[in-house]
Amino acid sequence: MTEHQSMPKEGGLDHSLKLLKEGYQFILNRRHTFQSNVFETKLLAEKAICLTGKEAAKVFYDNDKFTRVGAAPKRVQKTLFGEGGVQGLDGEEHHHRKQMFMSLMTKDSLQEVIELTENEWSEATAKWELEADKIVLYDEAKKILTQVACKWTGVPVKEGELDQLAEELGEMFETAAALGPSHWKGRRARSKIEDWMEELVQKVRDEEVNPPKDKALYTFSFHRDLEGNLLPKEVAAVELINLLRPIVAISVYIGFTALAVHQYPEEVEKLKSNDDDHLQRFVQEVRRFYPFFPFTAARVREDFTWEGYEFKEGTMTLLDLYGTNHHPEDWENPDRFDPDRFKTWDGSPFDFIPQGGGEFDIGHRCAGEWITIDIMKVSLSHLVNQMTYDMPEQDLAFSMTDIPSLPESKIVMEHIKRM
């Protein structure tokens, strides 16, 4: 018979406001307090278990123990994920829908992402050199990546509408943890884009719009579920947005990439050879070191015991993404920026989880992680090897409570020139 032990428990009625105030460090702070990788708290008026670290991630991504159905709060679905999307599915249904995404991740398709990103960066840099005294990199990166995302997925954007679309896609992830007017702004942005995307899916099905058959717009419009039925156009729209929004969200990483280039010049010297290994290690360390998304949620599928702790069916469970990427049991000197740590990283899907963990094909790890890495490498190479610029005096601090976190100035650049 399994011997149970008492799980560390945070007292008090509810800690939802503390979570908003502490942001990325909410779980991390309590790990230090309890000296435990697992503890119980109360969030949104219900019991919640918090996990952190590699071994905890292995359990969290065990599909026999946890389900994603009903895990994401409605307010997050209304801004970030949408309703009916792959993130909220499990079992065969999840696997089948995930394959729709994975079918796009071919070598040729990923190479197209690289080429599109290179072209958009080159065109933007030429424009900045001629027309702009200064730019805000984060805002410009959103425009660049919106163009990349739309061209790659086959989604047509009318001339003059790109800037507004970039802003609205940004509002979805910028307001995911917001309250009040900011939250409603994100909901309005999602509603507007969902309406547009649903109409576009219907036009594809009616052959009024004819994207190439290898593009996501075509693939998702005609994807069939396990029963052989076309996805409802509302769900197809949500899944298309689940490609567009995360690609545009890479602009957060581009902001931190530029910050790292500014703050760690000794590492930048290694990048001037444009060696792919050096670029890869640098962007991976950016993804590990800087805050991106704080945690992910699931519910216990059925009662089980782990490490002597009881997990009861239906219990909300949060896995600390930021804390796992900085866990002292898994990373040496985790608070030091050191790209060379990835020379010896073993590729575990559980200790390095900036966009979620687990296996790509059968689990909930982000299908677009390769796209993220490729876009970041192109962007890094461009910043270091394709352009020169000055960084005027500005506030480069970033908050550990704002979600997503960004350098306060969003990276202001001036005197931009092509190399």
Coordinates of C-alpha atoms in Angstrom, one line a residue:
M1 CA 0.0 0.0 0.0
T2 CA 1.4 3.4 -1.0
E3 CA 2.3 5.6 1.9
H4 CA 1.0 9.1 1.6
Q5 CA 2.5 12.3 2.9
S6 CA 1.0 15.7 3.5
M7 CA 1.4 18.1 0.7
P8 CA 2.8 21.6 1.6
K9 CA -0.2 23.9 1.7
E10 CA -0.6 27.7 1.5
G11 CA -3.0 29.0 4.0
G12 CA -5.7 31.6 3.3
L13 CA -8.9 31.8 1.3
D14 CA -7.7 32.6 -2.2
H15 CA -4.4 33.8 -3.8
S16 CA -5.5 34.8 -7.2
L17 CA -4.6 38.4 -6.6
K18 CA -1.2 37.4 -5.3
L19 CA -0.7 35.4 -8.5
L20 CA -1.4 38.6 -10.6
K21 CA 0.9 40.7 -8.4
E22 CA 3.8 38.2 -8.3
G23 CA 3.4 37.0 -11.9
Y24 CA 6.3 34.7 -13.1
Q25 CA 7.6 34.3 -9.5
F26 CA 4.4 33.2 -7.9
I27 CA 5.2 29.5 -7.9
L28 CA 9.0 30.1 -7.7
N29 CA 8.5 32.1 -4.4
R30 CA 6.5 29.3 -2.8
R31 CA 9.0 26.7 -3.9
H32 CA 11.6 28.6 -1.9
T33 CA 9.2 29.0 1.1
F34 CA 8.1 25.3 1.2
Q35 CA 11.4 23.9 -0.1
S36 CA 9.3 21.7 -2.3
N37 CA 8.6 21.2 -6.0
V38 CA 4.9 20.6 -5.2
F39 CA 2.5 22.5 -3.0
E40 CA -1.2 23.3 -2.7
T41 CA -2.8 26.7 -2.9
K42 CA -6.2 28.2 -3.7
L43 CA -6.9 30.1 -7.0
L44 CA -10.2 31.3 -8.4
A45 CA -11.9 29.9 -5.4
E46 CA -10.7 26.3 -5.9
K47 CA -7.9 24.1 -4.8
A48 CA -4.9 24.2 -7.1
I49 CA -1.7 22.2 -7.0
C50 CA 1.5 23.8 -8.3
L51 CA 4.4 21.9 -9.7
T52 CA 7.9 22.9 -10.8
G53 CA 11.1 21.1 -12.1
K54 CA 12.0 18.4 -14.6
E55 CA 10.5 15.4 -12.7
A56 CA 7.3 17.3 -12.0
A57 CA 7.0 18.1 -15.7
K58 CA 7.4 14.5 -16.6
V59 CA 4.3 13.7 -14.5
F60 CA 2.4 16.8 -15.7
Y61 CA 2.7 15.7 -19.4
D62 CA 1.7 12.1 -18.7
N63 CA -1.6 12.0 -20.6
D64 CA -2.9 9.1 -18.4
K65 CA -2.7 11.4 -15.4
F66 CA -3.7 14.8 -16.6
T67 CA -6.3 16.2 -19.0
R68 CA -6.4 19.7 -20.6
V69 CA -10.2 19.6 -21.0
G70 CA -11.6 22.4 -18.8
A71 CA -8.2 23.5 -17.5
A72 CA -7.8 26.9 -19.2
P73 CA -9.9 29.6 -17.5
K74 CA -12.6 31.1 -19.7
R75 CA -11.0 34.5 -19.6
V76 CA -7.8 33.1 -21.1
Q77 CA -9.8 31.2 -23.8
K78 CA -11.6 34.5 -24.7
T79 CA -8.2 36.2 -25.4
L80 CA -5.4 33.8 -25.8
F81 CA -6.5 30.3 -26.9
G82 CA -10.0 30.7 -28.3
E83 CA -12.7 28.0 -27.7
G84 CA -12.5 24.6 -29.3
G85 CA -8.8 24.7 -30.1
V86 CA -6.2 21.9 -29.9
Q87 CA -4.9 23.1 -26.5
G88 CA -8.2 22.0 -24.8
L89 CA -8.3 18.5 -26.4
D90 CA -7.1 15.1 -25.2
G91 CA -6.6 11.5 -26.3
E92 CA -7.3 10.5 -29.9
E93 CA -9.1 13.7 -30.7
H94 CA -6.0 15.8 -29.6
H95 CA -3.6 13.5 -31.5
H96 CA -5.7 13.8 -34.7
R97 CA -6.0 17.6 -34.5
K98 CA -2.3 17.9 -33.5
Q99 CA -1.3 16.0 -36.7
M100 CA -3.1 18.8 -38.7
F101 CA -0.5 21.2 -37.3
M102 CA 2.4 18.8 -37.5
S103 CA 1.7 18.2 -41.2
L104 CA 2.7 21.8 -41.9
M105 CA 6.1 21.3 -40.2
T106 CA 7.9 19.9 -43.3
K107 CA 11.5 20.7 -44.2
D108 CA 10.4 22.8 -47.2
S109 CA 7.7 24.6 -45.1
L110 CA 10.1 25.5 -42.4
Q111 CA 12.6 26.7 -45.0
E112 CA 9.9 29.0 -46.4
V113 CA 9.5 30.5 -42.9
I114 CA 13.2 31.2 -42.8
E115 CA 13.2 32.9 -46.3
L116 CA 10.0 34.9 -45.5
T117 CA 11.6 36.2 -42.3
E118 CA 14.8 37.1 -44.0
N119 CA 12.9 39.0 -46.7
E120 CA 10.7 40.9 -44.3
W121 CA 13.7 41.9 -42.1
S122 CA 15.6 43.1 -45.2
E123 CA 12.6 45.2 -46.5
A124 CA 11.9 46.6 -43.1
T125 CA 15.6 47.6 -42.5
A126 CA 15.8 49.3 -45.9
K127 CA 12.6 51.3 -45.0
W128 CA 13.9 52.2 -41.5
E129 CA 17.2 53.4 -43.0
L130 CA 15.4 55.7 -45.5
E131 CA 12.4 56.9 -43.5
A132 CA 12.8 56.5 -39.8
D133 CA 14.9 58.5 -37.3
K134 CA 14.1 55.9 -34.7
I135 CA 12.0 52.8 -34.3
V136 CA 10.4 50.8 -31.5
L137 CA 11.7 47.3 -32.3
Y138 CA 8.9 45.4 -30.5
D139 CA 6.2 47.2 -32.5
E140 CA 8.1 46.8 -35.7
A141 CA 8.7 43.1 -35.0
K142 CA 5.0 42.5 -34.6
K143 CA 4.4 43.9 -38.1
I144 CA 7.3 41.9 -39.6
L145 CA 6.0 38.6 -38.1
T146 CA 2.3 39.3 -39.0
Q147 CA 3.5 39.6 -42.6
V148 CA 5.5 36.4 -42.3
A149 CA 2.6 34.5 -40.6
C150 CA 0.0 35.6 -43.2
K151 CA 2.2 34.7 -46.2
W152 CA 3.2 31.4 -44.7
T153 CA -0.4 30.3 -43.8
G154 CA -1.8 31.7 -47.1
V155 CA -4.0 34.2 -45.3
P156 CA -4.6 37.2 -47.6
V157 CA -4.2 40.7 -46.0
K158 CA -5.3 43.8 -47.8
E159 CA -2.9 46.6 -48.3
G160 CA -3.1 49.1 -45.5
E161 CA -4.6 46.6 -43.0
L162 CA -1.4 44.9 -41.9
D163 CA -0.5 47.4 -39.1
Q164 CA -4.0 47.1 -37.5
L165 CA -3.9 43.3 -37.8
A166 CA -0.5 43.2 -36.1
E167 CA -1.8 45.3 -33.3
E168 CA -4.9 43.1 -32.8
L169 CA -3.0 39.9 -32.9
G170 CA -0.7 41.4 -30.3
E171 CA -3.6 42.4 -28.1
M172 CA -4.6 38.7 -27.7
F173 CA -1.4 37.7 -25.9
E174 CA -0.7 41.1 -24.4
T175 CA -4.0 41.1 -22.5
A176 CA -4.2 37.4 -21.6
A177 CA -3.6 38.0 -17.9
A178 CA -5.1 41.5 -17.8
L179 CA -8.1 42.7 -15.9
G180 CA -10.8 45.3 -16.7
P181 CA -10.5 47.5 -19.9
S182 CA -7.3 45.8 -21.1
H183 CA -8.9 42.3 -20.9
W184 CA -11.9 43.5 -22.8
K185 CA -9.7 45.0 -25.5
G186 CA -8.1 41.6 -26.0
R187 CA -11.6 40.0 -26.2
R188 CA -12.7 42.5 -28.8
A189 CA -9.6 41.9 -30.9
R190 CA -10.1 38.1 -30.8
S191 CA -13.8 38.4 -31.7
K192 CA -13.0 40.6 -34.6
I193 CA -10.3 38.4 -36.0
E194 CA -12.4 35.2 -35.4
D195 CA -15.2 36.7 -37.5
W196 CA -12.8 37.6 -40.3
M197 CA -11.2 34.2 -40.2
E198 CA -14.6 32.3 -40.2
E199 CA -15.6 34.3 -43.2
L200 CA -12.3 33.4 -44.9
V201 CA -12.7 29.7 -44.2
Q202 CA -16.2 29.8 -45.7
K203 CA -14.9 31.5 -48.8
V204 CA -12.2 28.9 -49.2
R205 CA -14.9 26.1 -48.9
D206 CA -17.1 28.0 -51.4
E207 CA -14.0 28.4 -53.8
E208 CA -14.3 32.2 -53.6
V209 CA -10.7 32.2 -52.2
N210 CA -8.2 29.6 -53.5
P211 CA -5.1 29.3 -51.4
P212 CA -2.4 26.8 -52.4
K213 CA -3.1 23.3 -51.1
D214 CA 0.1 23.2 -49.0
K215 CA -0.9 26.3 -47.0
A216 CA -2.6 26.2 -43.6
L217 CA -5.6 28.1 -44.8
Y218 CA -6.5 25.3 -47.2
T219 CA -5.4 22.5 -44.9
F220 CA -7.4 23.7 -41.9
S221 CA -10.5 24.7 -44.0
F222 CA -10.8 21.1 -45.3
H223 CA -9.5 19.2 -42.2
R224 CA -11.9 16.4 -41.1
D225 CA -12.4 15.2 -37.6
L226 CA -12.3 11.6 -36.4
E227 CA -15.9 11.1 -37.6
G228 CA -15.0 12.4 -41.1
N229 CA -16.7 15.8 -40.7
L230 CA -15.3 19.1 -41.6
L231 CA -14.3 21.2 -38.6
P232 CA -17.0 23.8 -37.8
K233 CA -15.8 27.0 -39.4
E234 CA -15.6 28.6 -35.9
V235 CA -13.1 25.9 -34.9
A236 CA -11.1 26.1 -38.1
A237 CA -10.8 29.8 -37.5
V238 CA -9.6 29.4 -34.0
E239 CA -6.9 26.9 -35.2
L240 CA -5.7 29.3 -37.9
I241 CA -5.4 32.0 -35.3
N242 CA -3.5 29.5 -33.2
L243 CA -0.8 29.7 -35.9
L244 CA -1.0 33.5 -36.5
R245 CA -1.0 34.6 -32.9
P246 CA 2.0 32.5 -31.6
I247 CA 4.1 33.6 -34.6
V248 CA 3.4 37.3 -33.9
A249 CA 4.1 36.6 -30.2
I250 CA 7.7 35.7 -31.1
S251 CA 8.1 39.5 -31.2
V252 CA 8.4 39.3 -27.4
Y253 CA 11.4 37.1 -27.8
I254 CA 12.9 39.4 -30.4
G255 CA 12.7 42.2 -27.9
F256 CA 14.6 40.1 -25.4
T257 CA 17.0 39.0 -28.1
A258 CA 17.9 42.6 -28.8
L259 CA 18.2 43.2 -25.1
A260 CA 20.6 40.3 -24.8
V261 CA 22.7 41.5 -27.7
H262 CA 23.0 44.9 -26.0
Q263 CA 23.8 43.4 -22.5
Y264 CA 26.1 40.6 -23.4
P265 CA 28.5 41.9 -26.0
E266 CA 31.1 39.2 -25.2
E267 CA 28.6 36.6 -26.4
V268 CA 27.7 38.6 -29.5
E269 CA 31.3 38.4 -30.8
K270 CA 30.8 34.7 -31.2
L271 CA 27.8 35.4 -33.5
K272 CA 29.6 37.4 -36.1
S273 CA 30.8 34.3 -37.9
N274 CA 27.1 33.6 -38.5
D275 CA 27.7 30.0 -37.3
D276 CA 24.4 28.2 -36.9
D277 CA 25.5 26.5 -33.7
H278 CA 26.3 29.7 -32.0
L279 CA 23.1 31.3 -33.2
Q280 CA 21.1 28.3 -32.0
R281 CA 22.7 28.3 -28.5
F282 CA 22.1 32.1 -28.1
V283 CA 18.4 32.0 -29.0
Q284 CA 17.9 28.9 -26.8
E285 CA 19.4 30.7 -23.9
V286 CA 17.2 33.8 -24.6
R287 CA 14.2 31.5 -24.4
R288 CA 15.4 29.9 -21.2
F289 CA 16.7 33.0 -19.4
Y290 CA 14.0 35.6 -20.1
P291 CA 10.3 35.3 -19.0
F292 CA 7.8 34.4 -21.7
F293 CA 4.8 32.6 -20.3
P294 CA 4.7 31.8 -16.6
F295 CA 2.8 28.5 -16.3
T296 CA 0.4 26.1 -18.0
A297 CA -2.6 24.3 -16.6
A298 CA -4.3 20.9 -16.6
R299 CA -6.6 18.9 -14.4
V300 CA -6.0 15.5 -12.8
R301 CA -7.6 12.9 -14.9
E302 CA -8.1 10.3 -12.1
D303 CA -6.8 9.8 -8.6
F304 CA -3.1 8.9 -8.4
T305 CA -0.1 9.3 -6.1
W306 CA 3.3 10.8 -7.0
E307 CA 6.2 11.2 -4.6
G308 CA 3.8 10.2 -1.8
Y309 CA 1.5 13.1 -2.6
E310 CA -2.2 12.4 -3.5
F311 CA -3.6 14.0 -6.6
K312 CA -7.4 13.9 -6.7
E313 CA -9.5 13.7 -9.9
G314 CA -10.4 17.1 -11.3
T315 CA -7.9 19.1 -9.3
M316 CA -6.5 22.2 -11.1
T317 CA -2.8 21.8 -11.5
L318 CA -0.3 24.4 -12.7
L319 CA 3.2 23.6 -14.1
D320 CA 5.7 26.4 -13.6
L321 CA 7.4 27.0 -17.0
Y322 CA 9.6 29.9 -16.0
G323 CA 10.6 28.3 -12.7
T324 CA 11.4 24.9 -14.4
N325 CA 13.7 26.8 -16.9
H326 CA 15.5 28.3 -13.9
H327 CA 15.4 25.2 -11.6
P328 CA 18.7 24.8 -9.6
E329 CA 18.3 21.0 -9.7
D330 CA 18.3 21.0 -13.5
W331 CA 20.4 24.0 -14.5
E332 CA 23.8 25.1 -13.2
N333 CA 23.9 28.8 -12.3
P334 CA 20.4 29.2 -13.7
D335 CA 20.3 33.0 -13.2
R336 CA 23.4 33.5 -15.4
F337 CA 23.0 34.1 -19.1
D338 CA 25.2 31.5 -20.7
P339 CA 24.5 30.2 -24.2
D340 CA 27.3 27.6 -24.0
R341 CA 25.2 25.6 -21.5
F342 CA 23.3 24.3 -24.6
K343 CA 26.5 22.7 -25.8
T344 CA 25.9 19.9 -23.4
W345 CA 22.1 20.0 -23.0
D346 CA 20.6 16.6 -23.6
G347 CA 17.5 17.8 -25.4
S348 CA 15.1 16.7 -22.6
P349 CA 11.5 17.7 -23.3
F350 CA 11.0 18.3 -19.6
D351 CA 13.6 20.6 -18.2
F352 CA 13.6 23.2 -21.0
I353 CA 10.0 24.2 -21.5
P354 CA 9.6 27.9 -22.4
Q355 CA 6.6 27.1 -24.6
G356 CA 5.4 24.0 -22.8
G357 CA 7.0 20.5 -22.5
G358 CA 6.3 16.9 -23.5
E359 CA 6.6 15.3 -26.8
F360 CA 5.7 17.1 -30.1
D361 CA 3.7 14.4 -31.8
I362 CA 1.6 12.9 -29.0
G363 CA 1.9 15.5 -26.3
H364 CA 1.0 19.2 -25.8
R365 CA 4.4 20.7 -26.7
C366 CA 4.0 23.7 -29.0
A367 CA 4.0 22.5 -32.6
G368 CA 5.5 25.8 -33.7
E369 CA 8.6 25.6 -31.5
W370 CA 10.8 24.9 -34.5
I371 CA 9.3 28.0 -36.2
T372 CA 10.1 30.1 -33.1
I373 CA 13.7 29.0 -33.1
D374 CA 14.2 29.6 -36.9
I375 CA 12.6 33.0 -36.7
M376 CA 14.7 34.0 -33.7
K377 CA 17.9 32.8 -35.4
V378 CA 17.2 34.8 -38.5
S379 CA 16.3 37.9 -36.4
L380 CA 19.4 37.5 -34.3
S381 CA 21.6 37.2 -37.3
H382 CA 20.0 40.2 -38.8
L383 CA 20.5 42.3 -35.7
V384 CA 24.2 41.3 -35.4
N385 CA 25.3 40.9 -39.0
Q386 CA 22.9 42.7 -41.4
M387 CA 22.4 46.1 -39.7
T388 CA 23.9 48.7 -37.5
Y389 CA 22.0 50.9 -35.1
D390 CA 22.4 53.0 -31.9
M391 CA 20.6 52.4 -28.7
P392 CA 19.7 55.7 -27.1
E393 CA 19.3 56.1 -23.3
Q394 CA 16.1 54.2 -22.4
D395 CA 14.5 52.1 -19.7
L396 CA 15.5 48.5 -20.4
A397 CA 14.2 47.0 -17.2
F398 CA 11.6 44.4 -17.5
S399 CA 8.9 43.4 -15.0
M400 CA 8.4 39.9 -13.5
T401 CA 4.7 40.7 -12.9
D402 CA 3.6 42.0 -16.3
I403 CA 2.5 39.1 -18.5
P404 CA 4.0 39.0 -21.0
S405 CA 7.0 40.8 -19.8
L406 CA 8.8 43.2 -22.1
P407 CA 11.7 45.7 -21.7
E408 CA 10.0 48.9 -20.6
S409 CA 11.1 50.9 -23.6
K410 CA 10.3 48.0 -26.0
I411 CA 13.8 48.6 -27.4
V412 CA 14.2 51.9 -29.1
M413 CA 16.8 52.0 -32.0
E414 CA 18.0 54.9 -34.0
H415 CA 20.5 55.7 -36.9
I416 CA 19.7 52.3 -38.5
K417 CA 21.8 51.4 -41.5
R418 CA 22.1 48.2 -43.6
M419 CA 25.5 46.5 -43.5

